Coordinates of C-alpha atoms in Angstrom, one line a residue:
M1 CA 73.1 102.0 22.5
K2 CA 73.2 99.6 25.4
R3 CA 69.4 100.1 25.8
N4 CA 68.9 99.6 22.5
S5 CA 71.2 96.3 22.4
A6 CA 68.9 95.2 25.6
Y7 CA 66.0 95.9 23.1
G8 CA 67.4 94.1 20.5
L9 CA 68.2 91.0 22.3
L10 CA 64.4 90.7 24.2
A11 CA 62.9 91.3 20.7
A12 CA 65.4 88.5 19.4
A13 CA 64.4 86.2 22.3
A14 CA 60.9 87.0 21.4
L15 CA 61.2 86.0 17.8
C16 CA 62.8 82.7 19.0
L17 CA 60.0 82.0 21.3
T18 CA 57.5 82.4 18.6
L19 CA 59.6 80.5 16.1
S20 CA 60.4 77.8 18.6
A21 CA 55.9 77.6 19.2
C22 CA 55.5 77.6 15.4
T23 CA 58.0 74.4 15.0
S24 CA 56.1 72.9 18.1
A25 CA 53.2 73.7 16.1
G26 CA 54.5 72.1 12.9
S27 CA 55.3 69.1 14.5
G28 CA 52.0 68.8 16.2
G29 CA 50.6 69.2 13.0
S30 CA 52.9 66.1 11.4
A31 CA 51.9 64.1 14.5
N32 CA 48.3 64.5 13.8
S33 CA 49.0 63.6 10.4
P34 CA 48.4 59.8 10.7
S35 CA 45.3 60.5 12.4
P36 CA 43.6 61.4 9.3
G37 CA 45.4 59.2 7.2
G38 CA 44.5 56.2 9.6
A39 CA 41.1 57.5 9.3
T40 CA 41.6 57.3 5.2
G41 CA 42.8 54.0 5.6
S42 CA 39.8 53.1 7.9
T43 CA 37.8 54.0 5.3
S44 CA 39.8 52.1 2.5
T45 CA 39.0 49.3 5.3
A46 CA 35.5 50.4 5.0
G47 CA 35.6 50.4 1.6
S48 CA 36.7 46.8 1.2
T49 CA 34.1 45.9 3.6
G50 CA 31.8 47.5 1.2
G51 CA 33.8 45.5 -1.4
A52 CA 33.1 42.5 0.5
T53 CA 29.7 43.1 0.5
T54 CA 29.5 43.6 -3.2
G55 CA 31.1 39.8 -3.5
G56 CA 28.4 38.8 -1.0
G57 CA 26.2 40.6 -3.8
S58 CA 27.9 37.8 -5.9
T59 CA 25.0 35.6 -3.5
G60 CA 23.0 37.2 -6.5
S61 CA 24.4 34.3 -7.9
S62 CA 21.4 32.7 -6.4
T63 CA 20.0 34.1 -9.9
G64 CA 22.3 31.5 -11.2
G65 CA 20.7 29.3 -8.5
G66 CA 17.2 30.9 -10.0
S67 CA 18.3 29.4 -13.3
T68 CA 18.9 25.8 -12.0
G69 CA 15.1 26.7 -10.5
G70 CA 14.1 27.1 -14.1
S71 CA 15.7 23.9 -14.9
T72 CA 14.2 22.0 -12.2
G73 CA 10.8 23.8 -13.5
S74 CA 11.7 22.8 -17.0
T75 CA 12.5 19.1 -16.4
T76 CA 9.3 18.9 -14.5
G77 CA 7.4 20.3 -17.1
G78 CA 9.0 17.8 -19.5
S79 CA 8.3 14.9 -17.2
T80 CA 4.5 16.2 -17.3
T81 CA 4.5 16.1 -20.9
G82 CA 6.1 12.8 -21.2
S83 CA 3.9 11.2 -19.0
S84 CA 0.9 12.8 -20.6
T85 CA 2.2 11.5 -23.8
T86 CA 2.6 7.8 -22.3
G87 CA -0.9 8.0 -20.8
G88 CA -2.1 9.3 -24.5
S89 CA -0.2 5.9 -25.8
T90 CA -1.5 3.7 -23.7
A91 CA -5.1 5.1 -23.6
A92 CA -4.9 4.6 -27.9
A93 CA -3.8 0.9 -27.5
G94 CA -7.0 -0.8 -25.6
P95 CA -9.7 -2.6 -27.8
A96 CA -12.6 0.0 -28.7
A97 CA -16.0 -0.3 -27.3
C98 CA -18.0 -2.6 -28.9
T99 CA -20.1 -1.6 -31.8
G100 CA -23.9 -3.3 -32.6
S101 CA -22.9 -5.1 -35.3
Q102 CA -19.8 -6.9 -33.5
I103 CA -22.4 -8.4 -30.7
T104 CA -24.8 -11.4 -31.2
V105 CA -27.1 -11.7 -27.9
G106 CA -27.3 -15.3 -26.9
V107 CA -28.7 -17.1 -23.5
G108 CA -26.7 -19.2 -20.9
P109 CA -27.0 -21.2 -18.3
N110 CA -30.0 -20.9 -15.4
D111 CA -30.8 -21.4 -12.0
G112 CA -33.2 -20.8 -9.0
A113 CA -33.7 -20.7 -5.6
A114 CA -36.5 -19.6 -3.1
G115 CA -39.1 -18.1 -5.6
H116 CA -35.9 -16.4 -7.6
I117 CA -34.7 -17.4 -11.1
A118 CA -31.9 -16.4 -13.0
V119 CA -30.2 -16.8 -16.5
G120 CA -27.0 -15.7 -18.1
L121 CA -27.6 -13.2 -21.2
L122 CA -24.6 -14.0 -23.6
F123 CA -23.1 -11.2 -25.3
T124 CA -20.6 -12.6 -28.2
N125 CA -18.1 -10.9 -30.3
V126 CA -18.1 -12.2 -33.7
T127 CA -15.3 -10.5 -35.0
G128 CA -11.9 -11.0 -35.2
A129 CA -10.5 -7.9 -32.7
P130 CA -11.3 -7.9 -29.2
C131 CA -13.8 -4.8 -27.9
T132 CA -15.6 -3.7 -24.9
L133 CA -18.9 -3.5 -23.0
Y134 CA -19.1 -1.5 -20.3
G135 CA -22.2 -0.9 -17.8
Y136 CA -25.9 -2.8 -18.2
P137 CA -27.5 -4.2 -20.8
G138 CA -31.0 -2.7 -21.6
V139 CA -33.6 -5.5 -21.0
A140 CA -37.4 -5.0 -21.6
M141 CA -40.3 -7.4 -20.5
L142 CA -42.5 -8.1 -23.9
D143 CA -45.8 -9.1 -23.9
S144 CA -47.7 -11.1 -26.9
A145 CA -48.2 -8.1 -29.6
D146 CA -44.1 -7.7 -28.8
H147 CA -44.9 -4.4 -27.1
Q148 CA -42.5 -3.6 -24.0
V149 CA -44.6 -3.3 -20.9
A150 CA -41.8 -3.7 -17.8
Q151 CA -38.1 -3.0 -18.1
A152 CA -35.7 -5.0 -15.8
T153 CA -34.4 -2.8 -12.9
R154 CA -30.2 -2.4 -13.1
T155 CA -28.7 -3.5 -9.9
L156 CA -24.8 -4.8 -9.3
R157 CA -26.2 -7.4 -7.4
G158 CA -29.2 -9.7 -5.8
M159 CA -30.3 -13.0 -4.6
M160 CA -29.1 -14.8 -7.5
G161 CA -25.6 -13.4 -7.8
G162 CA -24.3 -10.6 -10.2
A163 CA -21.2 -8.3 -10.0
A164 CA -18.2 -9.0 -7.6
P165 CA -18.5 -8.7 -3.6
G166 CA -16.8 -4.8 -2.9
A167 CA -17.9 -3.8 -6.4
T168 CA -19.3 -0.3 -6.4
S169 CA -19.9 0.2 -9.6
P170 CA -19.6 -1.8 -13.1
A171 CA -16.2 -2.3 -14.6
S172 CA -15.1 -2.5 -18.6
V173 CA -15.0 -5.8 -19.7
V174 CA -13.0 -7.0 -22.6
V175 CA -15.0 -9.0 -25.2
P176 CA -12.3 -11.4 -26.8
A177 CA -12.3 -12.4 -30.6
H178 CA -15.3 -15.2 -31.4
G179 CA -15.4 -14.9 -27.3
H180 CA -18.1 -14.0 -25.1
V181 CA -18.8 -12.3 -21.9
S182 CA -22.6 -12.2 -19.9
A183 CA -24.9 -10.0 -17.6
R184 CA -27.1 -12.1 -14.9
L185 CA -31.0 -11.2 -15.4
E186 CA -33.0 -12.4 -12.5
W187 CA -36.4 -12.1 -11.7
S188 CA -38.8 -13.3 -8.6
D189 CA -42.2 -15.4 -9.4
V190 CA -43.3 -14.8 -5.5
P191 CA -46.4 -12.3 -5.8
Q192 CA -45.8 -9.3 -3.9
G193 CA -47.6 -6.1 -3.2
G194 CA -51.2 -7.4 -3.2
L195 CA -50.4 -9.4 -6.5
S196 CA -52.5 -12.4 -6.5
Q197 CA -50.0 -13.8 -9.4
C198 CA -47.2 -12.8 -11.4
P199 CA -47.7 -12.1 -15.3
T200 CA -45.7 -14.2 -17.8
Y201 CA -44.1 -12.4 -20.6
A202 CA -43.8 -13.5 -24.3
G203 CA -40.1 -12.6 -24.2
V204 CA -37.7 -10.1 -23.7
L205 CA -35.7 -7.5 -26.2
V206 CA -31.9 -7.3 -24.9
T207 CA -30.0 -4.0 -25.9
P208 CA -26.0 -4.6 -25.5
P209 CA -24.6 -2.0 -23.5
G210 CA -23.3 1.1 -25.3
T211 CA -25.3 -0.3 -28.7
K212 CA -28.5 0.5 -30.2
T213 CA -29.2 -2.9 -31.7
S214 CA -31.5 -4.7 -30.0
T215 CA -32.5 -8.6 -30.3
R216 CA -35.8 -10.7 -29.2
I217 CA -35.3 -13.6 -27.2
I218 CA -38.4 -15.7 -26.8
S219 CA -36.8 -19.0 -26.1
F220 CA -37.8 -18.5 -22.2
Q221 CA -41.0 -16.4 -21.6
P222 CA -40.5 -15.8 -17.4
V223 CA -43.3 -15.6 -15.1
A224 CA -41.9 -12.7 -13.3
C225 CA -43.1 -10.2 -10.7
T226 CA -39.8 -8.1 -10.1
V227 CA -36.8 -8.2 -12.7
Q228 CA -33.4 -7.0 -12.4
I229 CA -30.4 -7.0 -14.8
H230 CA -26.9 -7.3 -13.3
P231 CA -23.7 -5.9 -14.9
V232 CA -21.6 -7.4 -18.0
V233 CA -19.2 -9.2 -16.2
P234 CA -16.6 -12.3 -17.6
G235 CA -17.7 -15.6 -17.8
D236 CA -21.0 -17.1 -19.3
N237 CA -23.7 -17.4 -16.2
G238 CA -23.3 -13.3 -15.5
N239 CA -22.1 -14.2 -11.5
Q240 CA -19.0 -13.4 -9.9
Q241 CA -20.2 -14.4 -6.1

């Protein structure tokens, strides 16, 4: 009996030790459980960070900025369109080119020096509305049978004047209503290139620039070896020098 009791006591003690170990294991489990919970919390935090990233994705609100860019583009486009329209209006408001029926041709002042002679060809607007002339008149030298036997060379300026200093091309000139502008015709009466004398012309045929209407002028009959015509300019003598 006593032996059995001793065995019983030993068994009970062993059981008790086993239970204590279980209890300690359970407590250990409890102690470890915050760790996973903390991990979960970390995950939550990471999730928040992810959420912040999503919020950062609100940087995608630069998409809204894109809209602004679009607006700016529209504005720019609008401005451009506005400018074009304005430019169109300005162009439409200017005087039109002169026609042959609006312009008559005459002769203005003349002068000469050192074997060179010049005369101003006048272009008069006979209508009540201004118009424009641009460039060089056509000038042909005529013989006694009215044949065109030579053409004046087109130059900006010569020894006797012409376009303004620094000008590199002709300019458009407004011919006022019942007003006039002019072009300078000059020639040399000094024989050149082995000629013994310069030919005498019976007159000149003048065509205003941009038109097909010609006028025969016989009021002067130049003795000329070389002939130049300069562009149309304001005034009556064709000279801006």
